[in-house]
Short mmCIF file of C-alpha atoms and ligand atoms in Angstrom, two decimals:
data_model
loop_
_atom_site.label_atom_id
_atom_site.label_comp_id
_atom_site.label_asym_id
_atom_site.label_seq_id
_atom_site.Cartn_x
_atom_site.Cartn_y
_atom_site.Cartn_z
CA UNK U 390 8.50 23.12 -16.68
CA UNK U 391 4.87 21.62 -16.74
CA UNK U 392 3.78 19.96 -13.94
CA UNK U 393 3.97 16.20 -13.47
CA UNK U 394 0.94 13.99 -12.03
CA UNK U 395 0.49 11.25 -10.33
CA UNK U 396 0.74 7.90 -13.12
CA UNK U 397 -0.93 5.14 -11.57
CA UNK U 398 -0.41 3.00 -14.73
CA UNK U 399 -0.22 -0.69 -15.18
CA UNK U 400 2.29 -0.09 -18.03
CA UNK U 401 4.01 1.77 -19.71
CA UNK U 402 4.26 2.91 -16.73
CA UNK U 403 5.88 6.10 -13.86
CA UNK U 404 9.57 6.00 -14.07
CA UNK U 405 12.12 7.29 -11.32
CA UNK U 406 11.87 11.21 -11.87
CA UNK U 407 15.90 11.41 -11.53
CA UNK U 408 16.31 8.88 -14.62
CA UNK U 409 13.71 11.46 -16.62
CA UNK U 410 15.77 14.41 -16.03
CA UNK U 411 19.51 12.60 -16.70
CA UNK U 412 18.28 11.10 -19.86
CA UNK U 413 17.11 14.88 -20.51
CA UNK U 414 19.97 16.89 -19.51
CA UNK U 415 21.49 14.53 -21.70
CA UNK U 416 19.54 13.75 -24.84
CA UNK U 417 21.08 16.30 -26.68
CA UNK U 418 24.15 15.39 -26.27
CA UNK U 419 25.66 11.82 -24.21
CA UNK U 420 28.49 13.46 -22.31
CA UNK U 421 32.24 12.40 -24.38
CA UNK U 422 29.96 11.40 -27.11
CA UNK U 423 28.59 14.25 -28.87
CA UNK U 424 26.00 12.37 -30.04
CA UNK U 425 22.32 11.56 -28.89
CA UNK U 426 21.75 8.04 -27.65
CA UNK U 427 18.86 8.17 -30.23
CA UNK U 428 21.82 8.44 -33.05
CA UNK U 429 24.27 6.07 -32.16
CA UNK U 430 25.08 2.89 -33.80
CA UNK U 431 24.38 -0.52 -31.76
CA UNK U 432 27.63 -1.29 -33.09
CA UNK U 433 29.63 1.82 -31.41
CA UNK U 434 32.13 1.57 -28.75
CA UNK U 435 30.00 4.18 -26.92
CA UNK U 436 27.12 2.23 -26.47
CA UNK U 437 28.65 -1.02 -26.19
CA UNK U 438 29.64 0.84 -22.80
CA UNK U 439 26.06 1.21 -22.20
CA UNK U 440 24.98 -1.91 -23.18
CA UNK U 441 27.53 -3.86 -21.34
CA UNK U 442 27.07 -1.53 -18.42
CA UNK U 443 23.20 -2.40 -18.11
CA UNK U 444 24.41 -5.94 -17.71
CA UNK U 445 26.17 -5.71 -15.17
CA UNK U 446 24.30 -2.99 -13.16
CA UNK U 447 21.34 -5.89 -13.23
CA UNK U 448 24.05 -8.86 -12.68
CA UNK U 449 24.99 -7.30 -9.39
CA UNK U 450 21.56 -5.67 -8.29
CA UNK U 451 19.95 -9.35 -8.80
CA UNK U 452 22.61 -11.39 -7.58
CA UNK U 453 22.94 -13.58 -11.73
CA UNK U 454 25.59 -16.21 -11.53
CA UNK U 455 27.72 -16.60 -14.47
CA UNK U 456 25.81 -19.74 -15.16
CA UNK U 457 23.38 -17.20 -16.87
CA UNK U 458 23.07 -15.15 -19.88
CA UNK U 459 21.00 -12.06 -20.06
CA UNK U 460 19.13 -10.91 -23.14
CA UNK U 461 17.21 -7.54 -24.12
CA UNK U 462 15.18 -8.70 -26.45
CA UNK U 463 11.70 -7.62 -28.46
CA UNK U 464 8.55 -8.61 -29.26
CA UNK U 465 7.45 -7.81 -25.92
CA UNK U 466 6.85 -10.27 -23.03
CA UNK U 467 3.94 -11.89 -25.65
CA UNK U 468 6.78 -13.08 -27.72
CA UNK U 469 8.32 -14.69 -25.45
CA UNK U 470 4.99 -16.56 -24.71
CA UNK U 471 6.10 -18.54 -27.77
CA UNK U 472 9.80 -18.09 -27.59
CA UNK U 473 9.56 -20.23 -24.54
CA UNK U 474 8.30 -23.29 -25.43
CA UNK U 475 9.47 -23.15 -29.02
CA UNK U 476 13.18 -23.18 -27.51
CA UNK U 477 12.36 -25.31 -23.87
CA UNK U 478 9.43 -28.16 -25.10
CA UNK U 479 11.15 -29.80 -26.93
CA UNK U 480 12.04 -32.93 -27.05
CA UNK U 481 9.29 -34.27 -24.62
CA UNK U 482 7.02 -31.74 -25.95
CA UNK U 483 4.99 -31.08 -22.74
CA UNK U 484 4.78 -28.37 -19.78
CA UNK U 485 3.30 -27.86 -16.69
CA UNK U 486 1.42 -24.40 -16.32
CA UNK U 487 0.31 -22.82 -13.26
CA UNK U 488 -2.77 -20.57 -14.85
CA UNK U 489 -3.30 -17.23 -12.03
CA UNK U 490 -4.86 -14.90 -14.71
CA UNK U 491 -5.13 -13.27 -18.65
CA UNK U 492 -0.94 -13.40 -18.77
CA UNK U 493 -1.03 -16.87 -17.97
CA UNK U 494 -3.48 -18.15 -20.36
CA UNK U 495 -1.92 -16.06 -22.91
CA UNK U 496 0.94 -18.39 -22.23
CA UNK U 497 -1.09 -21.10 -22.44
CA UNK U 498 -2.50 -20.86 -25.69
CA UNK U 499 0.87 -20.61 -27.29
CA UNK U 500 2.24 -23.35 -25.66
CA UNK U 501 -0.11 -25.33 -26.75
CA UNK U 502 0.73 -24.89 -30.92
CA UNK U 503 4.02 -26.65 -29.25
CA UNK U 504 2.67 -29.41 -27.76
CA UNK U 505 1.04 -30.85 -24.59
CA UNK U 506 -0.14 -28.36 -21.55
CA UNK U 507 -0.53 -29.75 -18.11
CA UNK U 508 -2.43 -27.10 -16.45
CA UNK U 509 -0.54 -27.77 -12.76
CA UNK U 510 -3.46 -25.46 -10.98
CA UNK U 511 -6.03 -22.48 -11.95
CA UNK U 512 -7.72 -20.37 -10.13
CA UNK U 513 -9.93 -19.23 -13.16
CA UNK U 514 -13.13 -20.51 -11.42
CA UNK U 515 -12.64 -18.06 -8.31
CA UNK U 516 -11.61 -14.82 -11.10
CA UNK U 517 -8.10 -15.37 -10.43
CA UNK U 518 -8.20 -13.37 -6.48
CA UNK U 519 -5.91 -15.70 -5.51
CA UNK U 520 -2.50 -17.69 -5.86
CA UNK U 521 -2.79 -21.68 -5.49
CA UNK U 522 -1.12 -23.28 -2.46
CA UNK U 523 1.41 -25.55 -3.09
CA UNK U 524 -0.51 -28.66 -2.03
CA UNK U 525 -2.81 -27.79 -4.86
CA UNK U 526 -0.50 -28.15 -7.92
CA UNK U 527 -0.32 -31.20 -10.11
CA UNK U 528 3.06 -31.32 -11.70
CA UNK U 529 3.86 -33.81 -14.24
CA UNK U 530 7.83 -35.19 -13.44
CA UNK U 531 8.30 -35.47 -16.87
CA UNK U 532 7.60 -31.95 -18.00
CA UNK U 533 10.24 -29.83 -20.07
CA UNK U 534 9.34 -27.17 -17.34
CA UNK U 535 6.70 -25.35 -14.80
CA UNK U 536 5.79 -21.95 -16.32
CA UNK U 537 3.99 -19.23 -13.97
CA UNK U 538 3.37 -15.79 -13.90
CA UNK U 539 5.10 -14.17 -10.87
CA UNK U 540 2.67 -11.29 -10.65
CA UNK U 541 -0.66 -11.16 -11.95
CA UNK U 542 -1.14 -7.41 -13.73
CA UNK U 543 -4.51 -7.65 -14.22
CA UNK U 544 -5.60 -9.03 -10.82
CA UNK U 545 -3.61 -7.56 -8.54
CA UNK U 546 -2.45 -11.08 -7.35
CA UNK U 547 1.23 -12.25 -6.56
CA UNK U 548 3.05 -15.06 -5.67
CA UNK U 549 5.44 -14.22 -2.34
CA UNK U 550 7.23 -17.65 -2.95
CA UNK U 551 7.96 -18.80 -5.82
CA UNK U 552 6.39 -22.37 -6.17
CA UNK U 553 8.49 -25.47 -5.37
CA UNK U 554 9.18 -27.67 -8.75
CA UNK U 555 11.86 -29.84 -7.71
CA UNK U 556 14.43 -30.81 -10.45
CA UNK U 557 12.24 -29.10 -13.00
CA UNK U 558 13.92 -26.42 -14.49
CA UNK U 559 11.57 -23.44 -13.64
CA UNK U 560 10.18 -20.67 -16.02
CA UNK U 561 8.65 -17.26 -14.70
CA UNK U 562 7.03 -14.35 -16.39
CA UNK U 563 8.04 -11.76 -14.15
CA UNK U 564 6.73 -8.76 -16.58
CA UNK U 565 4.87 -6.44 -13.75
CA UNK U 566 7.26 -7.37 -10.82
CA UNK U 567 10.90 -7.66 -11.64
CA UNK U 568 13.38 -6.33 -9.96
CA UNK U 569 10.83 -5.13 -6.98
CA UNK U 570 12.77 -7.67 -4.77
CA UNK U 571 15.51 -9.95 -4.20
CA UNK U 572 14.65 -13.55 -5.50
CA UNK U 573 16.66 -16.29 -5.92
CA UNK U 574 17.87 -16.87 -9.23
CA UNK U 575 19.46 -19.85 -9.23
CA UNK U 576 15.64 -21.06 -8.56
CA UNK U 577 15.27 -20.41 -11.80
CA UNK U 578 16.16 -21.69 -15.55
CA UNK U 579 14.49 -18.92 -17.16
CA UNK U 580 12.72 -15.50 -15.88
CA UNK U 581 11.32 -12.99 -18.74
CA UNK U 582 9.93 -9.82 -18.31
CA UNK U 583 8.38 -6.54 -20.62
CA UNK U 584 10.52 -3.57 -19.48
CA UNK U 585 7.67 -1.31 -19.57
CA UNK U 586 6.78 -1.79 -15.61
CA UNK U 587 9.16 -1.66 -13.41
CA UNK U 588 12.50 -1.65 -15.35
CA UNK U 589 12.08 1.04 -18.28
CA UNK U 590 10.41 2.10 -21.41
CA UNK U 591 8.35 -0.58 -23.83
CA UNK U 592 10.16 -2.28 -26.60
CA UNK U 593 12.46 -4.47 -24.62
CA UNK U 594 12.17 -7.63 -22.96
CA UNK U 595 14.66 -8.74 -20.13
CA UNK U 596 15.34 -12.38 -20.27
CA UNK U 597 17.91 -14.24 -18.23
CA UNK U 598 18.42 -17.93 -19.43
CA UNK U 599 20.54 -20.46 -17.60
CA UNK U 600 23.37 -21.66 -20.18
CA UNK U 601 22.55 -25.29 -20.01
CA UNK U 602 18.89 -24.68 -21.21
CA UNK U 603 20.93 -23.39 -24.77
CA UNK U 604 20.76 -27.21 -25.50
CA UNK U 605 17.82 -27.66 -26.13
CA UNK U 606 17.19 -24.55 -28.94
CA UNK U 607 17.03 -26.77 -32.25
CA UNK U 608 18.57 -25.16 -35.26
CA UNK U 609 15.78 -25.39 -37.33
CA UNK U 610 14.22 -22.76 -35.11
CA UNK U 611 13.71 -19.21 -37.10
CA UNK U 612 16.50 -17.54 -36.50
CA UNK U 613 15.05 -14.48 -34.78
CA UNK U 614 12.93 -17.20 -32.77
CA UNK U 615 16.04 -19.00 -31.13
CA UNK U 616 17.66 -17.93 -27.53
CA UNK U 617 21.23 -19.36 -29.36
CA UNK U 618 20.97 -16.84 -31.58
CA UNK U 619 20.53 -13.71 -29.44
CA UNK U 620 23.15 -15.43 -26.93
CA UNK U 621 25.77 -15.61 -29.80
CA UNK U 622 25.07 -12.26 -30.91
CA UNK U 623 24.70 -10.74 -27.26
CA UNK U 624 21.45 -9.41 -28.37
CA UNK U 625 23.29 -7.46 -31.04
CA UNK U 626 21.95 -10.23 -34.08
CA UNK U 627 19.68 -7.06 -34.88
CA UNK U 628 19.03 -3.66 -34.31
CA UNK U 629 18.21 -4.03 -30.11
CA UNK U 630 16.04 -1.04 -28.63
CA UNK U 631 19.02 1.35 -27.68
CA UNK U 632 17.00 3.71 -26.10
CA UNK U 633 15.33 1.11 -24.21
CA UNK U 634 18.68 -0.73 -22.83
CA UNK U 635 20.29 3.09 -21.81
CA UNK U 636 17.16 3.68 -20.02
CA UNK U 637 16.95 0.30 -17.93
CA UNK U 638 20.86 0.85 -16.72
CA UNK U 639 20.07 4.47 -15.33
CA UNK U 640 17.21 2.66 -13.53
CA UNK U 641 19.73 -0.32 -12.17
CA UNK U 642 21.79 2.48 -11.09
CA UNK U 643 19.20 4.35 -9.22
CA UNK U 644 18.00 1.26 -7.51
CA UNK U 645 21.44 0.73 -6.38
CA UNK U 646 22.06 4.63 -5.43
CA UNK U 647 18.86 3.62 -3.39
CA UNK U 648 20.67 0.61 -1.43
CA UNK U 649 19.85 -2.13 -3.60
CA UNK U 650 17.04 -4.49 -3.76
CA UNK U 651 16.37 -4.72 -0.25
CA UNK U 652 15.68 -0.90 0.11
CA UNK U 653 13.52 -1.38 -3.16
CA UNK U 654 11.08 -4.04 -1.22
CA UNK U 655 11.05 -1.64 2.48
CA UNK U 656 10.00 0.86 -0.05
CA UNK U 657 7.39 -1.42 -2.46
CA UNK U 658 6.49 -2.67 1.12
CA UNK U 659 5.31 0.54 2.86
CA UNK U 660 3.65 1.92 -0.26
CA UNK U 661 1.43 -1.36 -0.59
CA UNK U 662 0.98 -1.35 3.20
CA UNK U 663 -0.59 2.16 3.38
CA UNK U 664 -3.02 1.32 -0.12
CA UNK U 665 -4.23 -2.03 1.43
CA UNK U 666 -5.02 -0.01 5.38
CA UNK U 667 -6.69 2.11 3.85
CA UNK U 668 -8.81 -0.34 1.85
CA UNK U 669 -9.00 -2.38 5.10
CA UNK U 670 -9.87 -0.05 7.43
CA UNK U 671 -12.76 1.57 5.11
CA UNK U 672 -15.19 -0.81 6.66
CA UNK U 673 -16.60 -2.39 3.50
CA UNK U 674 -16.62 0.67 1.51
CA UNK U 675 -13.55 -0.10 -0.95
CA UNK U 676 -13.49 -3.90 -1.65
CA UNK U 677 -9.91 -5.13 -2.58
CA UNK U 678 -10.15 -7.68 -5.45
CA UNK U 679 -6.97 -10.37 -3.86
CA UNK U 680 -7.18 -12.20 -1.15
CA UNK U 681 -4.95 -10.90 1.85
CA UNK U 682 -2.52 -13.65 1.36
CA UNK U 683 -2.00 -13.02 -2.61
CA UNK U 684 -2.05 -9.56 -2.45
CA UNK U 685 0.34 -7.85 -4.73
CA UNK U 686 2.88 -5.20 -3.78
CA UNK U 687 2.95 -3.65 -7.46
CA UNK U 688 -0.68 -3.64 -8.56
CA UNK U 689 -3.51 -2.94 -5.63
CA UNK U 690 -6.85 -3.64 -7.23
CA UNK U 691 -10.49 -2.47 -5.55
CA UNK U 692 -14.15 -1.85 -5.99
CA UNK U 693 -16.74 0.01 -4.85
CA UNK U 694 -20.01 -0.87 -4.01
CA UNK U 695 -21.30 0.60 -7.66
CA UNK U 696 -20.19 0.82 -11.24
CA UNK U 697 -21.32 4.71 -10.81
CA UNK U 698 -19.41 4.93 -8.13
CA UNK U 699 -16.43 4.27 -9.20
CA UNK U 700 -16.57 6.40 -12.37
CA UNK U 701 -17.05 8.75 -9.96
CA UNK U 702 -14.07 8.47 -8.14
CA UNK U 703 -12.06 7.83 -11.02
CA UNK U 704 -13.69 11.10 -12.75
CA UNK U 705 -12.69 13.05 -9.41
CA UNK U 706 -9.23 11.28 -9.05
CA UNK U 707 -8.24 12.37 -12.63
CA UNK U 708 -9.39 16.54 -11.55
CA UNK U 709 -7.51 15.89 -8.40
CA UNK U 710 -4.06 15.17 -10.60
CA UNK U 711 -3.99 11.31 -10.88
CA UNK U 712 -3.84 8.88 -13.48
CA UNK U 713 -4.51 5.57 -14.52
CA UNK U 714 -7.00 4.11 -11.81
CA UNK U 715 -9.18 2.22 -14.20
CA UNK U 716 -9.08 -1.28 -13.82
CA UNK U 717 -8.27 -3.42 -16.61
CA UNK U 718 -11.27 -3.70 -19.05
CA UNK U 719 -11.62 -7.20 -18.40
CA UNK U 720 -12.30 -7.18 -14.58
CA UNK U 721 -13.29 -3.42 -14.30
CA UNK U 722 -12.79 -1.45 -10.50
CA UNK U 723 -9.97 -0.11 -9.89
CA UNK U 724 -6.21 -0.37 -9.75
CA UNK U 725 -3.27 1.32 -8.41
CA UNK U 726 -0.14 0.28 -10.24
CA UNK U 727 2.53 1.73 -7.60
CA UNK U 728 5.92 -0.17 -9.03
CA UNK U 729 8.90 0.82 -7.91
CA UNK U 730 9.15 4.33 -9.49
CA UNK U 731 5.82 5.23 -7.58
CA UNK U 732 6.97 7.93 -4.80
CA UNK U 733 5.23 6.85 -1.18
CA UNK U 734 4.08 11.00 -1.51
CA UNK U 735 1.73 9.85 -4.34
CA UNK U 736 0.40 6.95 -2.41
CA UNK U 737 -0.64 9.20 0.74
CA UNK U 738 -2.09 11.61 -1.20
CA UNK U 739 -4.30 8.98 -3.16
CA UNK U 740 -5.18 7.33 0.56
CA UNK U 741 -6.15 10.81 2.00
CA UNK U 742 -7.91 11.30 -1.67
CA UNK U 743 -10.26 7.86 -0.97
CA UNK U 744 -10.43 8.87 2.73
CA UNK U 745 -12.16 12.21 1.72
CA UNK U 746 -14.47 10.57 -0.71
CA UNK U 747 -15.89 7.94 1.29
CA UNK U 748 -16.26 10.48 3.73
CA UNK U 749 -18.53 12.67 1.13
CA UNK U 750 -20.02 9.62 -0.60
CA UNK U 751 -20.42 7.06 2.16
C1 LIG K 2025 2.46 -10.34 -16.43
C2 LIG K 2025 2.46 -9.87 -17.85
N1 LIG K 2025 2.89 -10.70 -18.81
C3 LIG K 2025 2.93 -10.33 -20.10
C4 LIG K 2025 2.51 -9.09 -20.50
C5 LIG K 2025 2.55 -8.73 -21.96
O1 LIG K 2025 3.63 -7.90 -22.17
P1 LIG K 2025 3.98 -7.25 -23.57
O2 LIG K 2025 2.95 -6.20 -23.82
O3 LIG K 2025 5.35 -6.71 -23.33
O4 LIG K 2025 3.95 -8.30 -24.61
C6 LIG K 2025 2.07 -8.17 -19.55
C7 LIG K 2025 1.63 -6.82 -19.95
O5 LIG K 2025 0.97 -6.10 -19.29
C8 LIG K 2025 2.03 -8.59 -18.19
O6 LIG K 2025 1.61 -7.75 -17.23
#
């Protein structure tokens, strides 16, 4: 079998090496089936199984009240930039948003073909290295909701609390850290997130919707565009991404054959820990991008002191057998994606890897 490496990616990203060789062992053939799950129907009783199984396996691992729905969906987590306040805005037609990097404002500009944005904080001016406090957002009372991105991809930033709203119903895109911990829920009216991270293969989106919110979806919404619809249909009004929704149950299940969320954050913990020591302890040499308090668990971004040095290190990181340690065009550096899949082996090796080269290049 060829050799696997070590896939720092920021997404599609390293899944758990036990869900890659089930779905193999069985993608000839789904055991009782006789079929692939690339060939059966949506509509079958076998993956119905699957489907409904998924559900569940995320109900329990995340603690969802039946006050909530939960939706694989498409269109990626930049559909659901619009999705959200196409459904949520109205009536009042404004929202708060808490800007904390590209995601955000992403968000931003498609909320605003909806109506009126209340940026509640941004930390644009300071390139996004850090999370606002709470004393530094500027809610409106009257807003629909208070969107914010839970973890910031791009700038390795991430919010360890989620901010406090009061009675206004709060919104998270949760794309690059879902499922890393145990959060709260009921917080929550709505949480989205891409699969493609931490959860499973590109093409679905995970969104779980508090029932009540269903209100406020107006019929004259596109179809396709409105949460009733895919509630209704339980994300069967259309062809759903099969593949994608077997995959993210095998990866509930190995979270759970893991000890559940809990383990999952000891584990996300550790990894980060060891990354950011390393970085810390280099004396200057690598440069983390966050500020200590806003540091993410799931993406650990750095520079050097040069541009040349870094390609460098990248060019001798990819010989060495790892991938994916470019930072993200826009802010450059580099950046360890280590989500849950990540095994704590690759993370030592890539600290004894930077160790070595700052030792030969310091
Ligand atoms: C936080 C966050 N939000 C949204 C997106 C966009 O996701 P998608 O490509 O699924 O539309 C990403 C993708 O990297 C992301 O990291």
């Amino acid at each position: 079998m060829e050799k696997r490496i070590y896939n720092f990616s920021a997404g599609p990203a390293i899944l758990p090496e036990d869900v890659i060789k089930e779905t193999q062992e069985n993608l000839f053939s789904l055991p009782g089936v006789g079929m692939s799950i690339l060939e059966i129907s949506h509509r079958s009783k076998a993956f119905d199984k699957i489907h409904n199984e998924a559900k569940q396996e995320l109900k329990s691992l995340l603690g969802i009240s039946d006050d909530y729905e939960m939706l694989f969906l498409q269109g990626g987590a930049s559909l659901q930039f619009s999705m959200v306040p196409l459904n949520l805005m109205p009536p009042k037609n404004k929202a708060d948003y808490i800007v904390t990097g590209s995601w955000s404002k992403k968000a931003v500009k498609e909320a605003k073909r909806v109506g009126t944005v209340n940026i509640a904080a941004t930390t644009e001016n300071e390139t996004f290295k850090r999370i606002p406090k709470q004393a530094e957002l500027k809610f409106d009372p009257g807003a629909s909701y208070v969107h914010y991105t839970s973890n910031n991809t791009i700038y390795g930033t991430q919010w360890h609390i989620e901010p406090e709203v009061g009675n206004v119903p709060l919104i998270c895109d949760a794309s690059s850290d879902i499922i890393h911990k145990k959060i709260d829920v009921n917080k929550y009216a709505l949480i989205y997130a891409g699969a493609q991270k931490n959860m499973g293969p590109s093409g679905v989106t995970f969104v779980i919707i508090r029932k009540d919110l269903l209100e406020r979806s107006s019929d004259s919404l596109h179809t396709m565009l409105n949460y009733k619809t895919h509630v209704e249909n339980n994300s069967l009004y259309n062809t759903p991404n099969t593949f994608g929704i077997y995959i993210i149950g095998l990866i509930a299940k190995w979270i759970k054959k893991l000890g559940g969320l809990d383990s999952m954050y000891k584990i996300n913990r550790e990894k980060a820990d060891l990354l950011y020591k390393c970085i810390d302890e280099s004396g200057g040499y690598y440069k983390g991008h966050a500020e200590k308090e806003s540091r993410s668990l799931m993406n650990i971004t750095f520079n050097l002191a040069t541009e040349e040095l870094e390609k460098k290190l990248i060019a001798e990181a990819t010989a060495a057998g790892f991938d994916g340690l470019k930072g993200h065009r826009s802010v450059g550096g580099l950046r360890a994606s280590i989500y849950n899949a990540f095994p704590k082996k690759g993370v030592e090796y890539l600290v004894s890897f930077m160790k070595d080269f700052q030792k030969k290049n310091g």
